XYZ file of C-alpha atoms in Angstrom:
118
model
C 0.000 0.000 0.000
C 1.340 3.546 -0.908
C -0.085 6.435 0.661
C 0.765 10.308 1.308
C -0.571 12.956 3.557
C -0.904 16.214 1.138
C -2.494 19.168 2.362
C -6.105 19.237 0.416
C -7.127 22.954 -0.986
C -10.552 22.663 0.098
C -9.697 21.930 3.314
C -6.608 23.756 4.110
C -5.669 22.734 7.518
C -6.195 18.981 7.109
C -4.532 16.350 6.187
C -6.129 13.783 3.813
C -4.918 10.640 3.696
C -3.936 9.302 -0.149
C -3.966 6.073 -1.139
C -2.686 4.662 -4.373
C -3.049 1.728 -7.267
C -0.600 2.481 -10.313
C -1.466 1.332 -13.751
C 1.110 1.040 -16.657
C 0.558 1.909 -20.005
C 2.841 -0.092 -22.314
C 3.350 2.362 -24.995
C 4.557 5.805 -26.427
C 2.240 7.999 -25.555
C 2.384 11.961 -24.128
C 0.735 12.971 -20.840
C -1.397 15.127 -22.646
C -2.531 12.728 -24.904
C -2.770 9.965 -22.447
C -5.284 12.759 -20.337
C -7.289 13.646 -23.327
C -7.992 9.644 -23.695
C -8.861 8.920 -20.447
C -10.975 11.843 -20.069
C -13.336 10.708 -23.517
C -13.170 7.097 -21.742
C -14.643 8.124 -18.389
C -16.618 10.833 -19.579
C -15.369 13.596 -17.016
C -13.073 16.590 -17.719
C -9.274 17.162 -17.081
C -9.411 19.364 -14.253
C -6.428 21.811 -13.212
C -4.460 21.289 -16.174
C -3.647 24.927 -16.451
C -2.088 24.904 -12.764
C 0.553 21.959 -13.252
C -1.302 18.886 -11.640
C -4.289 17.841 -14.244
C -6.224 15.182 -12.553
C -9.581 13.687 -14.391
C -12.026 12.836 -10.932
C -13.240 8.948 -11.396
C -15.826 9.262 -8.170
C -16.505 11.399 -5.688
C -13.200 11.045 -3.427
C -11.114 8.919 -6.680
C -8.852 10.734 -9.280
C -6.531 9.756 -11.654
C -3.393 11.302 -12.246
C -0.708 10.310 -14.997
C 3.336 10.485 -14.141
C 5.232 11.071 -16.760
C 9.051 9.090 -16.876
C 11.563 10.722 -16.191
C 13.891 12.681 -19.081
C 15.143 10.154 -21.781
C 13.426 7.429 -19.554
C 11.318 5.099 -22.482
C 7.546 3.865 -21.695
C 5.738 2.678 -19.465
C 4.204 5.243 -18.250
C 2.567 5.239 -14.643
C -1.207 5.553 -14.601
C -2.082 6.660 -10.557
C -5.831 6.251 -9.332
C -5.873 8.024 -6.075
C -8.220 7.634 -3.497
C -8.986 9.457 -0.303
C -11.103 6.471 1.488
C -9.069 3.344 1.229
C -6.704 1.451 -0.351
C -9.022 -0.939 -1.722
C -11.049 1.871 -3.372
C -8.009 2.630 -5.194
C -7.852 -0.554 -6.651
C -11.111 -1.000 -7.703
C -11.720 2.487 -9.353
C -7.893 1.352 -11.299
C -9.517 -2.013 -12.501
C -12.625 -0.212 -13.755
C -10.360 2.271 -15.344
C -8.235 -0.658 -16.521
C -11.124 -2.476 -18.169
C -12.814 1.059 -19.715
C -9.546 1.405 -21.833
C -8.930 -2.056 -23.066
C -12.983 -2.157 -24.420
C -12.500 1.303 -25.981
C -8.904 1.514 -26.794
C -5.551 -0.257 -28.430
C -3.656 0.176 -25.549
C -1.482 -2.407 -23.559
C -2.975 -1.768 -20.381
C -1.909 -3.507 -16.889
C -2.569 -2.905 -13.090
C 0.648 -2.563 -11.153
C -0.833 -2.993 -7.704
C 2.655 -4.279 -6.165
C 2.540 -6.167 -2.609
C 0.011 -5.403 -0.354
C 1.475 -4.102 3.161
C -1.776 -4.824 4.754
């Protein structure tokens, strides 16, 4: 299980709890791109995208955020789903998510849920 404390905007003097499933997208693909697809798939817009951290909401405490690699680092690229309520909330929103862009997409896909430190 990963999780981070970040300070949330809406409620600026507590700390929410993050937890996170990564997905990997097997191919050469830009952020921007890889945004613009997900948010056609899900149906919802790309929201901050002019403030540096564009995150597409999946439900009502679930977001997805894409990572780009690092300079001259090739694919995969990491596919977060964020959740605020639990780790296994994470997961499932990332296996919808996962299963949305194989039925309506090319792409190669996979959940990269890791081991489990529960």
């Amino acid at each position: 299980m990963r999780w981070w404390f970040r300070r949330n905007a809406r409620r600026s003097d507590i700390e929410v709890a993050e937890y996170c499933a990564t997905i990997i997208l097997y191919q050469a693909i830009s952020k921007l791109d890889t945004l613009a697809v997900i948010s056609l798939v899900v149906d919802a817009p790309v929201e901050n995208a002019k403030l540096g951290r564009p995150v597409i909401r999946l439900a009502d405490q679930a977001w997805v955020e894409v990572e780009l690699p690092k300079l001259g680092e090739p694919p995969p690229l990491a596919i977060d789903v964020y959740s605020t309520v639990s780790t296994d909330q994470a997961r499932l929103e990332a296996l919808t998510l996962v299963a949305a862009l194989r039925r309506q997409t090319a792409w190669d896909v996979r959940p990269d849920f890791g081991e489990s430190d529960d």
